[in-house]
Short mmCIF file of C-alpha atoms and ligand atoms in Angstrom, two decimals:
data_model
loop_
_atom_site.label_atom_id
_atom_site.label_comp_id
_atom_site.label_asym_id
_atom_site.label_seq_id
_atom_site.Cartn_x
_atom_site.Cartn_y
_atom_site.Cartn_z
CA MET A 3 -47.85 -18.44 -12.43
CA THR A 4 -48.59 -20.42 -9.30
CA SER A 5 -45.77 -20.95 -6.88
CA SER A 6 -45.42 -24.60 -7.95
CA ASP A 7 -44.76 -23.52 -11.58
CA LYS A 8 -41.97 -21.21 -10.58
CA ILE A 9 -38.35 -22.18 -10.95
CA ARG A 10 -36.96 -22.81 -7.48
CA VAL A 11 -33.64 -21.08 -7.09
CA ALA A 12 -31.46 -22.06 -4.17
CA VAL A 13 -29.33 -19.00 -3.41
CA LEU A 14 -26.20 -20.14 -1.58
CA TYR A 15 -24.64 -17.50 0.60
CA GLY A 16 -22.07 -17.01 3.34
CA GLY A 17 -19.46 -19.72 3.10
CA ARG A 18 -16.37 -20.96 4.89
CA SER A 19 -14.27 -18.25 3.37
CA ALA A 20 -12.55 -15.03 4.29
CA GLU A 21 -15.07 -13.30 2.03
CA HIS A 22 -18.09 -14.50 4.00
CA GLU A 23 -19.34 -11.00 4.86
CA VAL A 24 -19.05 -9.79 1.27
CA SER A 25 -21.20 -12.71 0.16
CA LEU A 26 -23.95 -11.78 2.60
CA ARG A 27 -24.27 -8.36 1.03
CA SER A 28 -24.29 -9.73 -2.52
CA ALA A 29 -26.84 -12.43 -1.68
CA ALA A 30 -29.20 -9.95 -0.05
CA ASN A 31 -29.32 -8.09 -3.38
CA VAL A 32 -29.66 -11.21 -5.52
CA ILE A 33 -32.58 -12.41 -3.37
CA GLN A 34 -34.22 -9.02 -3.56
CA TYR A 35 -33.87 -8.61 -7.32
CA LEU A 36 -34.65 -12.11 -8.60
CA ASP A 37 -37.82 -11.86 -10.69
CA GLN A 38 -40.42 -13.03 -8.16
CA SER A 39 -42.94 -13.72 -10.92
CA ARG A 40 -40.70 -16.49 -12.34
CA PHE A 41 -38.56 -17.64 -9.47
CA GLU A 42 -39.10 -18.91 -5.97
CA VAL A 43 -36.08 -18.22 -3.80
CA ILE A 44 -34.76 -20.79 -1.34
CA PRO A 45 -31.95 -19.16 0.62
CA ILE A 46 -29.31 -21.56 1.91
CA GLY A 47 -26.70 -20.19 4.26
CA ILE A 48 -23.28 -21.66 4.92
CA ASP A 49 -21.76 -20.49 8.16
CA LYS A 50 -18.07 -19.92 8.82
CA GLN A 51 -17.72 -23.42 10.23
CA GLY A 52 -19.10 -24.91 7.01
CA ASN A 53 -22.57 -25.85 8.28
CA TRP A 54 -25.37 -25.45 5.79
CA PHE A 55 -28.85 -24.39 6.76
CA LEU A 56 -32.02 -23.13 5.30
CA GLY A 57 -33.27 -19.63 5.83
CA ASN A 58 -33.29 -15.98 5.21
CA ASP A 59 -30.71 -14.88 7.73
CA VAL A 60 -28.81 -13.16 4.98
CA PHE A 61 -30.64 -10.02 5.96
CA ALA A 62 -29.41 -10.36 9.53
CA LYS A 63 -25.88 -10.04 8.05
CA SER A 64 -24.42 -12.81 10.20
CA LEU A 65 -24.95 -16.52 10.31
CA GLU A 66 -22.94 -17.23 13.37
CA HIS A 67 -25.21 -17.25 16.35
CA ASN A 68 -27.73 -19.83 17.46
CA LYS A 69 -28.61 -21.03 13.98
CA VAL A 70 -29.81 -24.39 12.83
CA SER A 71 -26.61 -26.14 11.92
CA GLN A 72 -27.90 -28.41 9.21
CA LEU A 73 -30.00 -28.04 6.15
CA HIS A 74 -33.28 -29.80 6.81
CA ASP A 75 -37.01 -29.59 6.17
CA GLY A 76 -38.20 -30.75 9.57
CA SER A 77 -38.05 -34.49 8.98
CA HIS A 78 -34.98 -35.01 6.80
CA THR A 79 -31.56 -33.49 6.77
CA TRP A 80 -30.73 -32.62 3.17
CA PHE A 81 -27.06 -32.19 3.32
CA ALA A 82 -24.17 -31.77 5.70
CA PRO A 83 -20.64 -31.37 4.34
CA GLU A 84 -19.20 -33.97 6.73
CA TRP A 85 -21.16 -36.63 4.83
CA ILE A 86 -18.87 -36.30 1.85
CA GLY A 87 -16.73 -39.41 1.57
CA ASN A 88 -18.65 -41.13 4.35
CA PRO A 89 -20.29 -44.27 2.88
CA SER A 90 -22.85 -44.67 5.66
CA GLU A 91 -24.29 -41.28 4.77
CA ARG A 92 -24.64 -41.90 1.08
CA GLN A 93 -28.39 -42.36 1.25
CA GLN A 94 -28.74 -39.00 2.88
CA ILE A 95 -26.64 -37.25 0.25
CA LYS A 96 -29.07 -38.64 -2.29
CA TYR A 97 -31.84 -36.87 -0.43
CA LEU A 98 -30.34 -33.56 -1.54
CA VAL A 99 -31.40 -34.29 -5.08
CA THR A 100 -34.37 -36.60 -4.63
CA ARG A 101 -37.68 -35.36 -5.92
CA THR A 102 -40.23 -35.35 -3.12
CA PRO A 103 -43.96 -35.69 -3.91
CA GLY A 104 -44.10 -31.89 -3.82
CA GLY A 105 -41.46 -31.58 -6.57
CA PRO A 106 -37.72 -31.04 -6.39
CA HIS A 107 -36.26 -29.14 -3.49
CA PHE A 108 -34.88 -26.73 -6.00
CA ASP A 109 -34.30 -26.56 -9.75
CA VAL A 110 -31.10 -24.58 -9.88
CA VAL A 111 -28.44 -23.34 -7.49
CA PHE A 112 -27.16 -19.76 -7.58
CA PRO A 113 -23.89 -19.69 -5.65
CA VAL A 114 -23.35 -16.16 -4.35
CA VAL A 115 -20.27 -17.07 -2.37
CA HIS A 116 -16.70 -15.95 -2.80
CA GLY A 117 -13.24 -17.28 -2.17
CA THR A 118 -11.83 -20.69 -1.40
CA LEU A 119 -14.23 -23.62 -0.94
CA CYS A 120 -16.87 -21.52 -2.71
CA GLU A 121 -15.63 -19.95 -5.91
CA ASP A 122 -12.68 -22.27 -6.54
CA GLY A 123 -14.39 -25.30 -8.08
CA THR A 124 -14.88 -27.28 -4.88
CA LEU A 125 -18.50 -26.23 -4.42
CA GLN A 126 -19.04 -26.59 -8.17
CA GLY A 127 -17.71 -30.17 -7.93
CA LEU A 128 -20.17 -30.95 -5.18
CA LEU A 129 -23.04 -29.59 -7.27
CA GLU A 130 -21.85 -31.65 -10.26
CA ILE A 131 -21.85 -34.79 -8.14
CA ALA A 132 -25.30 -33.95 -6.85
CA GLY A 133 -26.43 -33.49 -10.48
CA LEU A 134 -27.75 -30.00 -9.86
CA PRO A 135 -27.75 -27.15 -12.38
CA TYR A 136 -25.85 -24.15 -11.04
CA VAL A 137 -25.11 -20.62 -12.15
CA GLY A 138 -21.70 -19.61 -13.43
CA CYS A 139 -18.39 -21.23 -14.15
CA GLY A 140 -17.87 -24.98 -13.91
CA VAL A 141 -15.21 -26.85 -11.94
CA LEU A 142 -12.32 -26.21 -14.33
CA SER A 143 -12.65 -22.48 -14.91
CA SER A 144 -13.62 -21.85 -11.28
CA ALA A 145 -10.44 -23.53 -10.07
CA ILE A 146 -8.23 -21.84 -12.65
CA GLY A 147 -9.86 -18.46 -12.10
CA MET A 148 -9.21 -18.66 -8.37
CA ASP A 149 -5.52 -19.40 -8.79
CA LYS A 150 -3.68 -16.18 -9.59
CA ASP A 151 -0.65 -18.12 -10.83
CA VAL A 152 -2.34 -20.67 -13.11
CA SER A 153 -4.73 -18.09 -14.59
CA LYS A 154 -1.75 -15.85 -15.40
CA ARG A 155 0.01 -18.75 -17.10
CA LEU A 156 -3.01 -19.23 -19.38
CA ALA A 157 -3.09 -15.50 -20.07
CA ILE A 158 0.59 -15.60 -21.05
CA GLY A 159 -0.21 -18.55 -23.32
CA SER A 160 -2.81 -16.38 -25.05
CA GLY A 161 -0.28 -13.61 -25.66
CA ILE A 162 -1.59 -11.33 -22.91
CA ASN A 163 0.77 -9.30 -20.70
CA VAL A 164 1.04 -9.95 -16.98
CA ALA A 165 3.22 -8.21 -14.38
CA PRO A 166 6.45 -10.17 -13.80
CA TYR A 167 6.09 -12.42 -10.75
CA ILE A 168 7.60 -15.33 -8.89
CA VAL A 169 5.77 -18.13 -7.09
CA ILE A 170 6.71 -19.36 -3.61
CA LYS A 171 5.41 -22.65 -2.22
CA HIS A 172 5.29 -22.87 1.55
CA ASP A 173 7.51 -25.94 1.95
CA GLN A 174 10.22 -24.44 -0.28
CA TRP A 175 10.05 -21.14 1.57
CA GLU A 176 10.54 -22.87 4.92
CA GLU A 177 13.55 -24.68 3.56
CA ASN A 178 15.35 -21.84 1.86
CA PRO A 179 13.94 -18.31 2.28
CA ALA A 180 17.27 -16.76 1.25
CA TRP A 181 16.90 -18.23 -2.26
CA PHE A 182 13.55 -16.47 -2.69
CA PHE A 183 14.96 -13.18 -1.43
CA ARG A 184 17.60 -13.44 -4.14
CA GLN A 185 14.97 -14.28 -6.77
CA VAL A 186 13.02 -11.15 -5.88
CA GLU A 187 16.19 -9.04 -6.08
CA GLU A 188 17.22 -10.54 -9.43
CA LYS A 189 13.90 -10.84 -11.27
CA LEU A 190 11.75 -8.06 -9.83
CA SER A 191 12.32 -4.61 -8.43
CA TYR A 192 10.65 -2.88 -5.53
CA PRO A 193 7.89 -2.08 -4.88
CA VAL A 194 6.27 -5.52 -5.16
CA PHE A 195 2.89 -6.94 -4.24
CA VAL A 196 2.83 -10.09 -2.13
CA LYS A 197 -0.39 -12.09 -2.55
CA PRO A 198 -1.80 -15.45 -1.54
CA ALA A 199 -2.47 -17.33 -4.81
CA ASN A 200 -6.06 -18.15 -3.93
CA THR A 201 -7.82 -15.40 -2.04
CA GLY A 202 -9.86 -12.41 -3.10
CA SER A 203 -10.96 -9.06 -1.71
CA SER A 204 -7.27 -8.14 -1.20
CA ILE A 205 -7.12 -10.39 1.87
CA GLY A 206 -3.52 -11.20 2.84
CA ILE A 207 -2.11 -8.80 0.21
CA SER A 208 0.65 -6.30 1.00
CA LYS A 209 2.53 -3.74 -1.01
CA VAL A 210 6.20 -4.03 -0.14
CA LYS A 211 8.54 -1.14 -0.81
CA SER A 212 11.83 -2.52 0.43
CA ALA A 213 13.55 -5.82 1.19
CA ASP A 214 13.24 -5.42 4.96
CA GLN A 215 9.41 -5.64 4.71
CA LEU A 216 9.38 -8.68 2.46
CA GLN A 217 9.54 -11.47 5.01
CA THR A 218 6.63 -10.12 7.10
CA ALA A 219 4.50 -9.75 3.96
CA ILE A 220 5.27 -13.27 2.78
CA ASN A 221 4.48 -14.74 6.19
CA GLU A 222 1.20 -12.81 6.23
CA ALA A 223 0.24 -14.18 2.79
CA PHE A 224 1.10 -17.73 3.90
CA ARG A 225 -1.53 -17.44 6.63
CA PHE A 226 -4.12 -17.69 3.83
CA ASP A 227 -2.57 -20.06 1.32
CA THR A 228 0.29 -22.48 0.77
CA LYS A 229 1.22 -20.71 -2.48
CA VAL A 230 2.19 -17.05 -2.64
CA LEU A 231 2.97 -14.69 -5.52
CA VAL A 232 5.49 -11.87 -5.36
CA GLU A 233 4.67 -9.55 -8.21
CA LYS A 234 6.26 -6.39 -9.54
CA ALA A 235 4.09 -3.38 -8.73
CA LEU A 236 3.14 -1.59 -11.92
CA ASN A 237 2.10 2.01 -12.26
CA VAL A 238 -1.51 1.36 -13.23
CA ILE A 239 -5.01 2.44 -14.06
CA GLU A 240 -7.30 -0.39 -12.87
CA LEU A 241 -9.88 -1.49 -15.42
CA GLU A 242 -12.68 -4.02 -15.05
CA VAL A 243 -14.77 -5.68 -17.74
CA ALA A 244 -17.88 -7.82 -17.20
CA VAL A 245 -18.35 -10.80 -19.51
CA LEU A 246 -21.59 -12.77 -19.83
CA GLU A 247 -22.03 -15.93 -21.86
CA SER A 248 -24.62 -15.69 -24.61
CA LEU A 249 -27.81 -17.76 -24.48
CA LYS A 250 -27.38 -18.38 -28.22
CA THR A 251 -25.22 -21.37 -29.05
CA ASN A 252 -21.92 -20.51 -30.77
CA SER A 253 -22.31 -16.78 -30.17
CA ASP A 254 -19.68 -14.52 -28.70
CA PRO A 255 -20.16 -13.60 -25.05
CA VAL A 256 -21.53 -10.19 -24.16
CA VAL A 257 -18.56 -8.01 -23.25
CA SER A 258 -19.48 -4.93 -21.22
CA VAL A 259 -18.28 -1.40 -21.45
CA VAL A 260 -15.01 -0.90 -19.57
CA GLY A 261 -15.06 0.46 -16.04
CA GLU A 262 -12.28 2.02 -14.01
CA ILE A 263 -11.69 1.56 -10.29
CA ARG A 264 -9.83 4.51 -8.84
CA PRO A 265 -8.86 3.67 -5.25
CA THR A 266 -8.32 6.56 -2.86
CA HIS A 267 -5.97 4.33 -0.82
CA GLU A 268 -2.46 3.35 -1.85
CA PHE A 269 -3.95 0.33 -3.59
CA TYR A 270 -7.35 -1.33 -3.83
CA SER A 271 -7.10 -2.91 -0.38
CA TYR A 272 -9.75 -4.67 1.72
CA ASP A 273 -10.40 -1.41 3.56
CA ALA A 274 -10.77 0.52 0.30
CA LYS A 275 -13.14 -2.14 -1.03
CA TYR A 276 -15.42 -2.68 1.92
CA LEU A 277 -14.74 -0.54 4.97
CA ASP A 278 -14.21 2.96 3.63
CA GLU A 279 -17.27 4.08 1.72
CA ASN A 280 -15.08 6.59 -0.11
CA GLY A 281 -12.36 3.97 -0.65
CA ALA A 282 -12.66 3.99 -4.41
CA GLU A 283 -14.38 5.75 -7.25
CA LEU A 284 -16.07 3.64 -9.93
CA LEU A 285 -15.96 5.30 -13.34
CA ILE A 286 -18.18 3.89 -16.07
CA PRO A 287 -17.09 4.11 -18.80
CA ALA A 288 -13.40 4.38 -17.95
CA PRO A 289 -12.11 7.78 -19.08
CA ILE A 290 -9.43 6.34 -21.36
CA PRO A 291 -9.10 6.54 -25.16
CA GLU A 292 -11.69 4.54 -27.08
CA MET A 293 -8.96 2.47 -28.73
CA VAL A 294 -7.62 1.36 -25.34
CA ARG A 295 -11.14 0.46 -24.18
CA GLU A 296 -11.57 -1.71 -27.26
CA GLN A 297 -8.26 -3.43 -26.52
CA ALA A 298 -9.39 -4.06 -22.94
CA ARG A 299 -12.67 -5.58 -24.14
CA LEU A 300 -10.83 -7.82 -26.56
CA VAL A 301 -8.42 -8.98 -23.85
CA ALA A 302 -11.37 -9.68 -21.51
CA LYS A 303 -13.12 -11.75 -24.14
CA THR A 304 -9.92 -13.63 -25.00
CA LEU A 305 -9.37 -14.50 -21.34
CA PHE A 306 -12.99 -15.57 -20.79
CA LEU A 307 -12.61 -18.00 -23.67
CA ALA A 308 -9.04 -19.11 -22.86
CA LEU A 309 -9.99 -19.97 -19.27
CA GLU A 310 -13.10 -21.80 -20.58
CA CYS A 311 -15.38 -19.66 -18.45
CA GLU A 312 -19.09 -20.34 -18.35
CA GLY A 313 -21.90 -18.01 -17.39
CA MET A 314 -20.08 -14.99 -16.12
CA ALA A 315 -16.76 -13.54 -15.08
CA ARG A 316 -15.36 -10.15 -14.23
CA VAL A 317 -11.98 -9.65 -15.82
CA ASP A 318 -9.70 -7.23 -13.97
CA LEU A 319 -7.04 -5.56 -16.05
CA PHE A 320 -4.34 -2.98 -15.61
CA LEU A 321 -3.52 -0.24 -18.04
CA ASN A 322 0.22 0.17 -17.44
CA LYS A 323 0.78 3.93 -17.48
CA ASP A 324 4.46 3.48 -18.33
CA ASN A 325 3.88 1.76 -21.68
CA GLN A 326 0.10 2.18 -22.30
CA GLN A 327 -0.27 -1.61 -22.59
CA ILE A 328 -3.14 -3.69 -21.17
CA TYR A 329 -2.13 -6.30 -18.54
CA PHE A 330 -4.19 -9.11 -17.07
CA ASN A 331 -4.47 -8.92 -13.29
CA GLU A 332 -7.07 -11.48 -12.26
CA ILE A 333 -10.44 -12.97 -13.09
CA ASN A 334 -13.38 -13.31 -10.71
CA THR A 335 -15.80 -16.10 -11.56
CA ILE A 336 -18.32 -15.11 -8.88
CA PRO A 337 -17.94 -11.34 -8.86
CA GLY A 338 -19.46 -9.10 -6.20
CA PHE A 339 -23.20 -8.83 -6.71
CA THR A 340 -24.27 -5.94 -4.53
CA GLN A 341 -26.19 -3.33 -6.42
CA ILE A 342 -23.18 -1.05 -6.35
CA SER A 343 -20.77 -3.79 -7.42
CA MET A 344 -18.89 -3.37 -10.66
CA TYR A 345 -20.22 -6.50 -12.44
CA PRO A 346 -23.93 -5.62 -12.32
CA LYS A 347 -23.16 -1.94 -12.89
CA LEU A 348 -21.12 -2.68 -16.01
CA MET A 349 -23.88 -4.93 -17.32
CA GLN A 350 -26.44 -2.23 -16.58
CA ALA A 351 -24.34 0.25 -18.58
CA THR A 352 -24.30 -2.29 -21.41
CA GLY A 353 -28.11 -2.51 -21.45
CA ILE A 354 -28.75 -5.51 -19.18
CA SER A 355 -30.57 -4.63 -15.96
CA TYR A 356 -29.82 -6.38 -12.66
CA PRO A 357 -33.02 -8.55 -12.71
CA GLU A 358 -32.46 -9.37 -16.42
CA LEU A 359 -28.89 -10.39 -15.64
CA LEU A 360 -30.03 -12.77 -12.90
CA THR A 361 -32.66 -14.32 -15.18
CA HIS A 362 -30.11 -14.71 -17.99
CA LEU A 363 -27.66 -16.49 -15.66
CA ILE A 364 -30.31 -18.92 -14.43
CA GLN A 365 -31.46 -19.66 -17.98
CA LEU A 366 -27.84 -20.38 -18.93
CA ALA A 367 -27.44 -22.76 -15.98
CA LEU A 368 -30.58 -24.68 -16.90
CA LYS A 369 -29.60 -24.84 -20.58
CA LYS A 370 -26.11 -26.12 -19.79
CA HIS A 371 -27.42 -28.74 -17.41
CA LYS A 372 -29.92 -29.97 -20.01
CA ASN A 373 -27.16 -30.28 -22.61
CA LYS A 374 -24.84 -32.04 -20.16
CA SER A 375 -27.48 -34.49 -18.99
CA GLN A 376 -27.71 -35.77 -22.56
CA LEU A 377 -24.07 -36.88 -22.49
CA ILE A 378 -23.31 -40.58 -22.40
CA ARG A 379 -21.90 -41.52 -18.97
CA SER A 380 -21.40 -45.21 -19.58
CA TYR A 381 -20.16 -46.99 -22.67
CA ALA A 382 -20.54 -50.66 -23.40
CA GLY A 383 -18.67 -50.74 -26.71
N1 LIG B 415 1.18 -5.88 -9.89
C1 LIG B 415 0.42 -4.91 -9.39
N2 LIG B 415 0.67 -3.61 -9.68
C2 LIG B 415 -0.09 -2.61 -9.17
N3 LIG B 415 -1.11 -2.81 -8.30
C3 LIG B 415 -1.40 -4.07 -7.95
C4 LIG B 415 -0.67 -5.19 -8.48
N4 LIG B 415 -1.19 -6.31 -7.97
C5 LIG B 415 -2.19 -5.93 -7.15
N5 LIG B 415 -2.32 -4.58 -7.13
C6 LIG B 415 -3.29 -3.82 -6.30
O1 LIG B 415 -3.82 -4.69 -5.29
C7 LIG B 415 -5.23 -4.89 -5.49
C8 LIG B 415 -5.61 -6.31 -5.12
O2 LIG B 415 -4.87 -7.25 -5.89
P1 LIG B 415 -5.55 -8.43 -6.68
O3 LIG B 415 -4.48 -9.24 -7.31
O4 LIG B 415 -6.59 -7.88 -7.59
O5 LIG B 415 -6.21 -9.30 -5.52
P2 LIG B 415 -7.72 -9.62 -5.11
O6 LIG B 415 -8.08 -10.91 -5.77
O7 LIG B 415 -7.67 -9.80 -3.64
O8 LIG B 415 -8.58 -8.49 -5.57
C9 LIG B 415 -5.46 -4.53 -6.94
O9 LIG B 415 -6.78 -4.15 -7.19
C10 LIG B 415 -4.47 -3.36 -7.11
O10 LIG B 415 -4.97 -2.19 -6.48
MG1 LIG B 416 -8.69 -7.78 -7.47
#
């Protein structure tokens, strides 16, 4: 295959998100393991200020210093986020998707970015508008998957257990914090977890053991989001299941073996996830009874379908040790993709290697885009 026959994969990495650094590590692996005989990689970095640029700086682990601040090929700027909504720049936005004499800039986008403005449907919306195929969940499931409250409501609607929780919106909190204190006392019992509704990697999350710590934890969570969850802490075994859409139409998704995350910290905190290399043990398969594993797989599949996920998702569950029931915790629509991350490891244990997984995801993106592009967008009666 000559390089012009190869599928050009734009790997998006970095991002204006608290999980920027995590993305760099995942993207370095994706770039390394994409099948070079079929794909040509075009790395596109997004720095913490939201500037996009072309290049391989993922391996330098930081995009912040002295980098080209816009995505360009020497003569044209392809895209800059500030163009969105700016009519005078419309022509330039078109350039992002225009075929040049040398072919398209890229055939498919692989977003390897986490968190808000990346994994939450906003980036997916931009790619939809640009008419580009992209890997993974679409706008709807990305947005729902990111919101820990809305995704739980859909889980409840599908008959799946979730830990009891209350939602606090920032404006309401400012107006009447005492009301929320009472709600926590009446509806939940300590300890509780306080979480921003829309972050990942345990950023802004605290475990609160008594009422006197609650206010500090809520204020901390509000630094990251305008919606916060206060959730009853369960006594849990943490389970994770990887789900991958099938390439065959109307077939069930591939549901992986079940893994267990056993944090060595009080909970699976940011430090346990990324800073302490002994912060958690990953056990594949989870050492739990076979019947419970099957229940977990069924719950993961049910959630993937209920949230209308596309491509991939990692479904994080709790096995509540007090009643042996499976609970939904959260879903990650762009899971960690380092070689030691749970999603690729679970797929590997299910018989799909890391390079095969990447190829499968790109094939799915191209297939979906082809199907979508056949839809009628205007109707004259
Ligand atoms: N209700 C809960 N009961 C017990 N542990 C919890 C609960 N909620 C969160 N945790 C702990 O906090 C970690 C991070 O919470 P999670 O909701 O998964 O946020 P994130 O999206 O940042 O990973 C979990 O992996 C778990 O260790
Ligand atoms: Mg989590």
